[in-house]
Amino acid sequence: QELVDAFEARVAADAFIEPKDWMPEAYRRTLIRQISQHAHSEIVGMLPEGNWITRAPSLKRKAILLAKVQDEGGHGLYLYSAAETLGSSREEMIDALHSGKAKYSTIFNYPTLTWADIGAIGWLVDGAAIMNQVPLQRTSYGPYARAMVRVCKEESFHQRQGYDALIVMANGTDEQKAMVQDAIDRWWWPAIMMFGPSDDNSPNSAQSIRWRIKRETNDELRQKFIDATVPQVLLLGMKVPDADLKWNEERGHYDYGALDWEEFYAVVRGEGPTAKERMEARRKAWDDGAWVREAADAYEARRRLKAAA
Amino acid sequence: QELVDAFEARVAADAFIEPKDWMPEAYRRTLIRQISQHAHSEIVGMLPEGNWITRAPSLKRKAILLAKVQDEGGHGLYLYSAAETLGSSREEMIDALHSGKAKYSTIFNYPTLTWADIGAIGWLVDGAAIMNQVPLQRTSYGPYARAMVRVCKEESFHQRQGYDALIVMANGTDEQKAMVQDAIDRWWWPAIMMFGPSDDNSPNSAQSIRWRIKRETNDELRQKFIDATVPQVLLLGMKVPDADLKWNEERGHYDYGALDWEEFYAVVRGEGPTAKERMEARRKAWDDGAWVREAADAYEARRRLKAAA
Amino acid sequence: MENALFTYALRLGDDSLVLGQRLSEWCGHAPTIEVDLSLANVALDLVGQAQLFLGYAGEVEGKGRDADRLAFHRDVLAWTNCLMVEQPNGDFGRTIARQFLFSTWQKSLFDGLAASKDQRLAEIAAKAVKEVAYHADLSAEWVIRLGDGTEESRARMADGLDWHWRFVDELFQVDAVVEALVADGIAVDPASLRPVFEARVAAVLAEAGLPEMKLPRAILGGRKGHHSEHLGHMLAVMQHIPRTYPEAVW
Amino acid sequence: MENALFTYALRLGDDSLVLGQRLSEWCGHAPTIEVDLSLANVALDLVGQAQLFLGYAGEVEGKGRDADRLAFHRDVLAWTNCLMVEQPNGDFGRTIARQFLFSTWQKSLFDGLAASKDQRLAEIAAKAVKEVAYHADLSAEWVIRLGDGTEESRARMADGLDWHWRFVDELFQVDAVVEALVADGIAVDPASLRPVFEARVAAVLAEAGLPEMKLPRAILGGRKGHHSEHLGHMLAVMQHIPRTYPEAVW
């Protein structure tokens, strides 16, 4: 109990917990779940964007997108490393992903249909992610917080690039404008669902906030995102696909329409439009690559043996 | 010896040999080799053309090409059946193809690069094939001769369709004209090599002609093909890629340049530009389909068992 | 109203063309020559249907777009095929699952459409229904053969069906276009097709020894241009030459 | 002469772009995340090189074609890349074999080109040679790791090399374009690169425990637009959007 008290006190004082420090098992488990889920999201998130690298409309856009997807892989790596400091191995985490035990962000179960989707993902999806992640730069677990600092910096860059791509299209041909609007229509609701269930239905939130694993509630973050993003939609000359959206002078926030939680939970359950594709692609990459990993291990083992001899 | 004499007499009298008839072992072997090689050519020949079905430039052309490739598969089937009447099983023949023991027409080891190649294959390759095959409608082995009747009829149709496609292109844009000329440049020499080595270097020819397995020599057929085809090239407004080509009034034939036999034998040895692709595609189709064939066999066996019970 | 008829004919044409295009990818790569030929044959029938439906759609639209224009010069958001037909071929089990479900549905659709008050649709459907009956039978036979074949084939057949179940509901989707045309006796009421479809599917699965179908949550969107990621790649290949040489005639 | 320089710069750009495009197909599908990142990194370098070489080619040509115009609005017969880079990725063994052979060659080419009398080519090569040195090392390490890994990896690595050997000679091909530019001190004499290339390949194969290379008959044609069947399919995908929206800016 002394340990618990000391831990709670440190967290309450906004000090970082480090890998060697004592921590409650539930804290450790919650963090592993959250960090690995975040890592999985980065890796699975490479797929909808990777879908457009080969079809990027210019060499410049191709290079930007390649670099972006590479960054996401990099985020996946730091995050797996952060989770490893909590005693979970990469293989375990990846197995949990492939078996469907571990989750990843529901947003990546939607397809990318046009080039505007790439802009929309950078702007809306990375934008929502940043909103979620900025507070995590001060999360109580040190390695996670430090990973978040780097991730957030890169995500902000991606968000600007995504929005920039949409500005160009919104000032382009009628077909390009139509693609932008269609992308916003399709990504808007899934993006604002990325903040998770509303606070009434988010049982773990209170504990997570006390432990400084989260620092703001889902609905607070969602509101922040909507308030920041609506003006950007309008600046593009586009519409927000929400008939109930309007500025509430009194609250100083946008009011917005009801979210389709049935859709949200269905996608969480793995019934999103491209969920099967995503899992099949990840499993296939892993299975097809088994011989390469085995070869690298065998080579490494032999090399070490030689070095030792 | 009586049997041999009777056989030779029947063949010399242009009568058909049928599956139940006695025949010399060498005759049987030669025929199996020739017919199965012909069947393999039809099947492998589906690949360079199949390469363009998904990219055909109009729905009409897509339908025509699908039908054509289907016809070729059909020819493969009759020919395998004809060879089976000589006691060789389809599996044996296919194994021989996949192991590289059996050959197929060298022409299919060249790639199809533009839509004009599809026209050129119909016109030049099927054209050369017909030149080879028309005499085989009177070949001494009955099932082969009858298969050839059907094959020749369909090939003539394909040849006209191929030439027709090139006429349209030759009357089209500059880019289309350039594609037609480029296709002729690439396919001309391989097409005229389809008749095989020149007569001086074709050791089996004499025997095959005596047995009415062949009815004209390679060089005779080649000359016929060139004489028939050169005017068609000119009619398209295109050039024959042979600086030595000229009409020889005295012979009543076109004189033509030296063939690159080194190239020909290299391609026969399996060193053609797309030889690896062709064999890999065929083996992969066969291996990937093994479970389907096994399932069909298992189902059939069970069905028969039930019917018998 | 004309717009609804245009859209309806377009959907019929898009379904056939997209599936025909997918099947033609098999050409030269099927498990046996016989299967290769039968898949090419089905593809050919479907491309033929597409020519007629798209040609008619273009006429109804009256903007000078012919079947080729519609096939080769529309980008992904303008395609109205159902999601099932654009699914990748996968292994032969997935291809057969897709064919069985689609052709079984298309057969009863065309049966009904042959009595459409729109004479041209009725004619096209009446002509095509014999072809489609063959496609449905052929694929049903394969479902049974694979379901009742080996352990591996049974697993693969089940996986193929599993991939495609979520796209079944879309086949019976009703929207404003369908509603308007059903009221006019032009379109077939999708609800009326469902019992026939389900009975046939159940019968074939039973004979194949495969578990009854339990449809998961429907994935929708194809009819309004919201497709899977697969269609864009297919269009890139299919449209490359006409897009590259927009002025050329072939 | 300008035309030769245009063609030479185009070839350099086409090599880089086609291989960059191929590598980017791996994105999200590699054996490990680390490998995924390193392949994307190489792809990114190559696309960057392509932008520079193609941009310069367009300037030399002087007909107003920029790098994007050259990348997205040329059909297959106008592409001048070597055949090796357009080969499909295959498994990781084939990808690595292609990368090792190509980057080893490209490294010594760029070493030479950095001293070209054409200042722009020299600058681009000097900038790119560090990247390429990394590609060559990275892929050589994988050749060794796979060759000296497991039985399976060794077989796959050997198969990968086997697929690509026939395209090695083309890297050193001399034609009128190269001849003219070598005479002017602009291009690197391919013959001068060969000993370095062969020595390096032999050394890596030896360390990997793989058999010495014996080159089969050369397959040529890429430099004059006569490609394998693979390139057309790649271009269909790569060019789809610019071809579909020729007026759009992105």
PDB file of C-alpha atoms in Angstrom, chain A residues 143-227:
ATOM      1  CA  PRO A 143       8.618   6.557 -22.435  1.00  0.00           C
ATOM      2  CA  TYR A 144       5.084   7.030 -23.754  1.00  0.00           C
ATOM      3  CA  ALA A 145       5.152  10.773 -23.114  1.00  0.00           C
ATOM      4  CA  ARG A 146       8.501  11.134 -24.894  1.00  0.00           C
ATOM      5  CA  ALA A 147       7.296   9.078 -27.862  1.00  0.00           C
ATOM      6  CA  MET A 148       4.278  11.361 -28.034  1.00  0.00           C
ATOM      7  CA  VAL A 149       6.421  14.467 -28.266  1.00  0.00           C
ATOM      8  CA  ARG A 150       8.040  13.202 -31.436  1.00  0.00           C
ATOM      9  CA  VAL A 151       4.806  11.760 -32.831  1.00  0.00           C
ATOM     10  CA  CYS A 152       2.878  14.972 -32.285  1.00  0.00           C
ATOM     11  CA  LYS A 153       5.483  17.062 -33.991  1.00  0.00           C
ATOM     12  CA  GLU A 154       5.372  14.878 -37.083  1.00  0.00           C
ATOM     13  CA  GLU A 155       1.602  14.575 -37.065  1.00  0.00           C
ATOM     14  CA  SER A 156       1.221  18.355 -37.050  1.00  0.00           C
ATOM     15  CA  PHE A 157       3.380  18.470 -40.118  1.00  0.00           C
ATOM     16  CA  HIS A 158       1.219  15.801 -41.771  1.00  0.00           C
ATOM     17  CA  GLN A 159      -1.920  17.646 -40.874  1.00  0.00           C
ATOM     18  CA  ARG A 160      -0.683  20.790 -42.559  1.00  0.00           C
ATOM     19  CA  GLN A 161       0.379  18.815 -45.632  1.00  0.00           C
ATOM     20  CA  GLY A 162      -3.023  17.153 -45.831  1.00  0.00           C
ATOM     21  CA  TYR A 163      -4.874  20.403 -45.564  1.00  0.00           C
ATOM     22  CA  ASP A 164      -2.529  21.970 -48.106  1.00  0.00           C
ATOM     23  CA  ALA A 165      -3.322  19.192 -50.597  1.00  0.00           C
ATOM     24  CA  LEU A 166      -7.028  19.872 -50.141  1.00  0.00           C
ATOM     25  CA  ILE A 167      -6.605  23.618 -50.614  1.00  0.00           C
ATOM     26  CA  VAL A 168      -4.998  22.948 -53.981  1.00  0.00           C
ATOM     27  CA  MET A 169      -7.855  20.638 -54.967  1.00  0.00           C
ATOM     28  CA  ALA A 170     -10.539  22.975 -53.629  1.00  0.00           C
ATOM     29  CA  ASN A 171      -9.123  25.620 -55.929  1.00  0.00           C
ATOM     30  CA  GLY A 172      -8.965  23.183 -58.828  1.00  0.00           C
ATOM     31  CA  THR A 173     -11.399  21.707 -61.325  1.00  0.00           C
ATOM     32  CA  ASP A 174     -15.029  20.936 -60.546  1.00  0.00           C
ATOM     33  CA  GLU A 175     -14.143  17.278 -60.364  1.00  0.00           C
ATOM     34  CA  GLN A 176     -11.457  17.982 -57.798  1.00  0.00           C
ATOM     35  CA  LYS A 177     -13.848  20.069 -55.719  1.00  0.00           C
ATOM     36  CA  ALA A 178     -16.403  17.287 -55.832  1.00  0.00           C
ATOM     37  CA  MET A 179     -13.798  14.820 -54.630  1.00  0.00           C
ATOM     38  CA  VAL A 180     -12.915  17.060 -51.698  1.00  0.00           C
ATOM     39  CA  GLN A 181     -16.537  17.409 -50.643  1.00  0.00           C
ATOM     40  CA  ASP A 182     -17.107  13.685 -51.033  1.00  0.00           C
ATOM     41  CA  ALA A 183     -14.039  12.949 -48.915  1.00  0.00           C
ATOM     42  CA  ILE A 184     -15.247  15.297 -46.179  1.00  0.00           C
ATOM     43  CA  ASP A 185     -18.684  13.689 -46.323  1.00  0.00           C
ATOM     44  CA  ARG A 186     -17.202  10.269 -45.816  1.00  0.00           C
ATOM     45  CA  TRP A 187     -14.452  11.062 -43.272  1.00  0.00           C
ATOM     46  CA  TRP A 188     -16.155  13.642 -41.068  1.00  0.00           C
ATOM     47  CA  TRP A 189     -18.200  11.333 -38.876  1.00  0.00           C
ATOM     48  CA  PRO A 190     -15.615   8.602 -38.527  1.00  0.00           C
ATOM     49  CA  ALA A 191     -13.063  11.275 -37.618  1.00  0.00           C
ATOM     50  CA  ILE A 192     -15.135  12.750 -34.812  1.00  0.00           C
ATOM     51  CA  MET A 193     -15.841   9.242 -33.570  1.00  0.00           C
ATOM     52  CA  MET A 194     -12.086   8.730 -33.166  1.00  0.00           C
ATOM     53  CA  PHE A 195     -12.373  10.350 -29.735  1.00  0.00           C
ATOM     54  CA  GLY A 196     -14.280   7.320 -28.590  1.00  0.00           C
ATOM     55  CA  PRO A 197     -17.634   6.893 -26.864  1.00  0.00           C
ATOM     56  CA  SER A 198     -19.218   9.883 -25.182  1.00  0.00           C
ATOM     57  CA  ASP A 199     -18.201  10.373 -21.574  1.00  0.00           C
ATOM     58  CA  ASP A 200     -21.352   8.737 -20.198  1.00  0.00           C
ATOM     59  CA  ASN A 201     -20.335   5.508 -21.903  1.00  0.00           C
ATOM     60  CA  SER A 202     -16.628   5.579 -21.300  1.00  0.00           C
ATOM     61  CA  PRO A 203     -16.131   3.637 -18.085  1.00  0.00           C
ATOM     62  CA  ASN A 204     -12.330   3.632 -18.003  1.00  0.00           C
ATOM     63  CA  SER A 205     -11.962   7.335 -18.463  1.00  0.00           C
ATOM     64  CA  ALA A 206     -12.041   8.430 -14.825  1.00  0.00           C
ATOM     65  CA  GLN A 207      -9.319   6.004 -13.750  1.00  0.00           C
ATOM     66  CA  SER A 208      -7.201   6.880 -16.777  1.00  0.00           C
ATOM     67  CA  ILE A 209      -7.496  10.536 -16.030  1.00  0.00           C
ATOM     68  CA  ARG A 210      -6.550  10.025 -12.405  1.00  0.00           C
ATOM     69  CA  TRP A 211      -3.475   8.119 -13.560  1.00  0.00           C
ATOM     70  CA  ARG A 212      -2.696  10.861 -16.078  1.00  0.00           C
ATOM     71  CA  ILE A 213      -2.850   8.267 -18.864  1.00  0.00           C
ATOM     72  CA  LYS A 214      -5.541  10.452 -20.298  1.00  0.00           C
ATOM     73  CA  ARG A 215      -5.791  14.101 -19.475  1.00  0.00           C
ATOM     74  CA  GLU A 216      -9.083  15.159 -21.029  1.00  0.00           C
ATOM     75  CA  THR A 217     -12.370  13.388 -21.613  1.00  0.00           C
ATOM     76  CA  ASN A 218     -13.510  12.087 -24.984  1.00  0.00           C
ATOM     77  CA  ASP A 219     -16.243  14.669 -25.338  1.00  0.00           C
ATOM     78  CA  GLU A 220     -13.950  17.541 -24.378  1.00  0.00           C
ATOM     79  CA  LEU A 221     -11.464  16.511 -27.016  1.00  0.00           C
ATOM     80  CA  ARG A 222     -14.174  15.971 -29.610  1.00  0.00           C
ATOM     81  CA  GLN A 223     -15.581  19.435 -28.993  1.00  0.00           C
ATOM     82  CA  LYS A 224     -12.137  20.962 -29.302  1.00  0.00           C
ATOM     83  CA  PHE A 225     -11.584  19.187 -32.592  1.00  0.00           C
ATOM     84  CA  ILE A 226     -14.923  20.258 -34.035  1.00  0.00           C
ATOM     85  CA  ASP A 227     -14.416  23.843 -32.969  1.00  0.00           C
TER      86      ASP A 227
END
